[in-house]
Short mmCIF file of C-alpha atoms and ligand atoms in Angstrom, two decimals:
data_model
loop_
_atom_site.label_atom_id
_atom_site.label_comp_id
_atom_site.label_asym_id
_atom_site.label_seq_id
_atom_site.Cartn_x
_atom_site.Cartn_y
_atom_site.Cartn_z
CA MET A 224 71.30 88.32 200.32
CA ILE A 225 69.25 90.32 197.82
CA PRO A 226 66.41 92.25 199.51
CA LYS A 227 62.96 91.29 198.30
CA HIS A 228 61.59 94.82 198.66
CA VAL A 229 63.61 98.05 198.37
CA ALA A 230 61.99 101.42 199.08
CA ILE A 231 63.65 104.69 198.05
CA ILE A 232 63.16 108.28 199.18
CA MET A 233 64.43 110.06 196.08
CA ASP A 234 65.81 113.30 197.50
CA GLY A 235 68.05 116.12 196.29
CA ASN A 236 66.77 116.87 192.77
CA GLY A 237 66.36 120.56 193.52
CA ARG A 238 69.79 120.97 195.11
CA TRP A 239 71.42 119.02 192.28
CA ALA A 240 69.93 121.45 189.75
CA ARG A 241 70.67 124.60 191.80
CA MET A 242 74.32 123.56 192.15
CA ARG A 243 74.45 123.68 188.37
CA GLY A 244 72.76 127.08 188.22
CA LYS A 245 69.58 125.55 186.75
CA GLU A 246 65.90 125.53 187.66
CA ARG A 247 64.82 122.89 190.19
CA VAL A 248 62.68 121.15 187.60
CA TYR A 249 65.82 120.29 185.63
CA GLY A 250 66.78 118.09 188.59
CA HIS A 251 63.42 116.33 188.46
CA TYR A 252 63.93 115.62 184.75
CA GLU A 253 67.37 114.18 185.44
CA GLY A 254 65.84 112.27 188.35
CA THR A 255 63.59 110.37 185.97
CA GLU A 256 66.76 108.95 184.38
CA SER A 257 67.72 107.60 187.80
CA VAL A 258 64.24 106.08 188.13
CA ARG A 259 64.81 104.31 184.83
CA ALA A 260 68.37 103.15 185.74
CA CYS A 261 67.29 101.92 189.19
CA SER A 262 64.26 100.05 187.80
CA GLU A 263 66.50 98.33 185.26
CA PHE A 264 69.01 97.47 187.95
CA ALA A 265 66.27 96.12 190.21
CA VAL A 266 65.18 93.78 187.39
CA GLU A 267 68.78 92.63 186.83
CA ALA A 268 69.43 92.12 190.54
CA GLY A 269 66.25 90.09 191.06
CA ILE A 270 64.60 92.53 193.47
CA GLN A 271 60.86 91.76 193.55
CA TYR A 272 59.42 95.08 194.75
CA LEU A 273 60.82 98.58 194.19
CA SER A 274 58.93 101.39 195.94
CA LEU A 275 59.65 105.00 194.95
CA PHE A 276 58.47 107.98 196.98
CA ALA A 277 57.73 110.37 194.10
CA PHE A 278 55.36 112.89 195.70
CA SER A 279 54.24 113.23 199.29
CA GLU A 280 50.99 114.68 200.63
CA GLU A 281 53.17 117.52 201.95
CA ASN A 282 54.62 118.20 198.49
CA TRP A 283 51.28 119.75 197.43
CA ALA A 284 52.44 122.84 199.36
CA ARG A 285 55.30 123.45 196.91
CA PRO A 286 54.99 126.34 194.42
CA GLU A 287 52.14 125.66 192.00
CA ALA A 288 54.43 125.69 188.96
CA GLU A 289 56.70 123.00 190.46
CA VAL A 290 53.71 120.81 191.39
CA ALA A 291 52.40 121.17 187.82
CA GLU A 292 55.81 120.24 186.38
CA LEU A 293 56.08 117.19 188.64
CA MET A 294 52.60 115.99 187.66
CA HIS A 295 53.41 116.56 183.99
CA LEU A 296 56.64 114.60 184.44
CA MET A 297 54.76 111.77 186.09
CA ALA A 298 52.25 111.52 183.23
CA LYS A 299 55.01 111.70 180.63
CA SER A 300 57.11 109.04 182.38
CA ILE A 301 54.19 106.64 182.66
CA LEU A 302 53.48 107.03 178.95
CA ASN A 303 57.15 106.66 177.96
CA GLU A 304 57.82 103.69 180.21
CA ARG A 305 54.92 101.49 179.14
CA PRO A 306 56.98 99.67 176.44
CA THR A 307 59.74 99.04 179.03
CA PHE A 308 57.19 97.63 181.48
CA ARG A 309 56.06 95.25 178.75
CA LYS A 310 59.58 94.28 177.72
CA ASN A 311 60.81 93.73 181.29
CA ASN A 312 57.66 92.02 182.62
CA ILE A 313 57.20 94.85 185.18
CA ARG A 314 53.97 95.23 187.12
CA PHE A 315 53.31 98.93 187.69
CA LEU A 316 51.39 100.22 190.69
CA VAL A 317 50.58 103.67 192.04
CA ILE A 318 49.76 104.03 195.72
CA GLY A 319 48.56 107.18 197.47
CA ASN A 320 45.65 109.53 197.91
CA ARG A 321 44.60 109.42 194.28
CA SER A 322 41.55 111.62 194.86
CA ARG A 323 43.94 114.57 194.76
CA LEU A 324 45.33 113.70 191.31
CA SER A 325 43.81 115.01 188.08
CA GLU A 326 41.32 112.93 186.14
CA ALA A 327 43.71 112.69 183.17
CA LEU A 328 46.59 111.46 185.30
CA ASN A 329 44.35 108.96 187.09
CA ARG A 330 43.27 107.64 183.70
CA ASP A 331 46.89 107.18 182.53
CA ILE A 332 47.72 105.46 185.82
CA ASP A 333 44.73 103.10 185.53
CA GLU A 334 45.66 102.19 181.97
CA ALA A 335 49.28 101.41 182.86
CA MET A 336 48.20 99.42 185.92
CA GLU A 337 45.63 97.40 183.98
CA GLU A 338 48.03 96.73 181.14
CA THR A 339 50.74 95.42 183.49
CA ALA A 340 48.54 93.69 186.07
CA GLY A 341 49.44 90.21 184.82
CA ASN A 342 53.21 90.81 184.72
CA THR A 343 55.18 88.61 187.07
CA GLY A 344 58.64 90.24 187.24
CA LEU A 345 59.49 93.34 189.27
CA THR A 346 56.60 95.18 190.93
CA LEU A 347 57.39 98.89 190.56
CA ILE A 348 55.39 101.00 192.97
CA VAL A 349 55.26 104.77 192.62
CA PHE A 350 53.97 106.53 195.74
CA LEU A 351 52.06 109.61 194.64
CA SER A 352 50.29 111.96 197.03
CA TYR A 353 51.22 109.48 199.74
CA SER A 354 52.03 109.88 203.39
CA GLY A 355 52.43 107.24 206.06
CA ARG A 356 49.99 108.96 208.43
CA TRP A 357 47.39 109.30 205.67
CA ASP A 358 47.76 105.56 205.04
CA ILE A 359 47.34 104.62 208.72
CA GLU A 360 44.34 106.96 209.05
CA GLN A 361 42.55 105.63 205.98
CA ALA A 362 43.26 102.06 207.13
CA ALA A 363 41.86 102.83 210.60
CA GLU A 364 38.69 104.31 209.10
CA ARG A 365 38.11 101.31 206.85
CA PHE A 366 39.00 98.90 209.66
CA ALA A 367 36.40 100.54 211.93
CA ALA A 368 33.81 100.63 209.11
CA ALA A 369 34.33 96.89 208.66
CA GLY A 370 33.55 96.44 212.36
CA ALA A 371 37.17 95.91 213.46
CA PRO A 372 37.24 92.41 212.02
CA GLN A 373 39.57 89.68 213.14
CA GLY A 374 42.62 89.45 210.98
CA ARG A 375 45.40 91.84 210.28
CA PHE A 376 45.19 95.62 210.43
CA SER A 377 47.87 95.76 207.72
CA ASP A 378 45.38 94.26 205.27
CA PHE A 379 43.68 97.68 205.33
CA LEU A 380 46.81 99.67 204.51
CA ALA A 381 47.25 100.89 200.95
CA THR A 382 50.19 98.49 200.68
CA SER A 383 48.11 95.42 201.51
CA GLY A 384 49.54 92.31 199.86
CA ILE A 385 52.99 93.87 199.47
CA PRO A 386 55.70 92.64 201.84
CA ASP A 387 57.28 95.23 204.15
CA PRO A 388 60.46 96.84 202.76
CA ASP A 389 63.70 95.08 203.69
CA LEU A 390 65.78 98.10 202.79
CA LEU A 391 64.96 101.81 202.72
CA ILE A 392 67.38 104.08 200.85
CA ARG A 393 67.38 107.86 201.17
CA THR A 394 69.59 110.00 198.99
CA SER A 395 71.00 113.54 199.43
CA GLY A 396 72.40 113.15 202.96
CA GLU A 397 69.10 113.68 204.82
CA LYS A 398 68.52 111.12 207.54
CA ARG A 399 64.81 110.98 208.20
CA ILE A 400 61.75 109.04 207.10
CA SER A 401 59.59 112.09 206.19
CA ASN A 402 56.22 110.40 206.57
CA PHE A 403 56.93 107.59 204.10
CA LEU A 404 56.07 103.97 205.01
CA LEU A 405 55.70 104.51 208.77
CA TRP A 406 53.91 101.29 209.68
CA GLN A 407 55.68 99.18 207.09
CA CYS A 408 59.25 100.17 208.06
CA ALA A 409 59.07 98.67 211.58
CA TYR A 410 62.02 96.31 210.87
CA THR A 411 63.43 97.84 207.70
CA GLU A 412 67.18 98.43 207.37
CA PHE A 413 68.01 102.08 206.54
CA TYR A 414 70.73 103.21 204.15
CA PHE A 415 71.64 106.87 203.75
CA THR A 416 73.89 108.21 201.02
CA PRO A 417 75.10 111.77 200.34
CA ALA A 418 74.51 111.27 196.59
CA PHE A 419 71.74 113.44 195.16
CA TRP A 420 68.98 111.47 193.42
CA PRO A 421 70.03 112.43 189.85
CA ASP A 422 73.46 110.94 190.64
CA PHE A 423 72.07 107.74 192.14
CA ARG A 424 72.45 105.13 189.40
CA LYS A 425 73.43 101.46 189.14
CA THR A 426 76.83 101.75 190.87
CA GLU A 427 75.30 103.56 193.86
CA PHE A 428 72.39 101.12 194.01
CA ARG A 429 74.82 98.18 193.97
CA GLN A 430 76.75 99.78 196.88
CA ALA A 431 73.53 100.02 198.89
CA LEU A 432 72.80 96.34 198.26
CA ASP A 433 76.35 95.38 199.29
CA ASP A 434 75.91 97.32 202.51
CA PHE A 435 72.56 95.63 203.15
CA ALA A 436 74.14 92.19 202.59
CA SER A 437 76.57 92.88 205.47
CA ARG A 438 73.81 93.54 208.03
CA GLN A 439 72.46 91.07 210.53
CA ARG A 440 68.70 91.37 210.90
CA ARG A 441 67.35 90.17 214.21
CA PHE A 442 63.70 91.27 214.23
CA GLY A 443 63.86 91.80 217.99
CA LYS A 444 65.58 88.49 218.76
CA THR A 445 69.12 88.05 220.07
CA GLY A 446 72.08 87.38 217.78
CA GLU A 447 72.30 83.78 219.07
CA GLN A 448 68.72 82.99 218.10
CA ILE A 449 69.27 83.82 214.44
C1 FPP B 698 63.02 115.17 195.81
O1 FPP B 698 63.91 116.18 195.45
C2 FPP B 698 62.31 114.69 194.66
C3 FPP B 698 60.96 114.82 194.45
C4 FPP B 698 60.03 115.50 195.36
C5 FPP B 698 60.35 114.31 193.23
C6 FPP B 698 60.76 112.97 192.76
C7 FPP B 698 60.33 112.84 191.40
C8 FPP B 698 61.04 112.36 190.36
C9 FPP B 698 62.38 111.79 190.45
C10 FPP B 698 60.44 112.46 189.02
C11 FPP B 698 59.62 111.42 188.45
C12 FPP B 698 59.36 110.18 189.20
C13 FPP B 698 58.85 109.07 188.63
C14 FPP B 698 58.54 107.92 189.50
C15 FPP B 698 58.63 108.95 187.20
P1 FPP B 698 63.68 117.63 196.05
O2 FPP B 698 62.97 118.43 195.04
O3 FPP B 698 63.02 117.53 197.37
O4 FPP B 698 65.15 118.10 196.17
P2 FPP B 698 65.76 119.11 197.27
O5 FPP B 698 65.64 118.42 198.59
O6 FPP B 698 67.16 119.28 196.81
O7 FPP B 698 64.95 120.38 197.19
#
């Protein structure tokens, strides 16, 4: 079965670059090629939602120059990818604490989101300045402000309207969730690969999907009830 929603923690850009005697940012540049390859593959495979953890709230603590490079890369990628979004019917979304992003980047994001809002193919979600705890906190605040209405708490999360991920992939051999989609991953299947993000392309993505297809998801029920 093809997962409807795949989330990816793109890890290992820095190590990939250092292993080659290069600056860390070189790994981020190469990582954008993996973003492109994986988005294309997601379209081909019929995945409906692809979530990419591009920058966490904690990543603001990285050296200023690296943060600046990452933000520059983000703006450049959004600009470069707009024709591909059009061609592939991709709806582009950014989720996160956008008040921390620059005005210029927010403007580019808004333009790309508006331009692709009517697209009905893959929904590509880039998580920028996001953390799972930030999301739960902002949802709790808005939930309380609305007078704790009846209905679902998850409607107040930044991911409201998006189904929970079926599969979460993390590259580079690390086996943790690092404050990504904490609430949303309650029943998500996890897949860890030693491949660094710049090396994670279509073949590796296909392997992750094959592995997912072999799993039995029970959502708390017994095997016999499925
Ligand atoms: C993790 O590697 C990667 C990031 C923090 C940045 C991810 C960003 C991109 C791939 C670039 C652009 C993204 C989009 C969506 C256009 P790391 O630096 O933590 O690597 P390390 O663990 O080896 O240090």
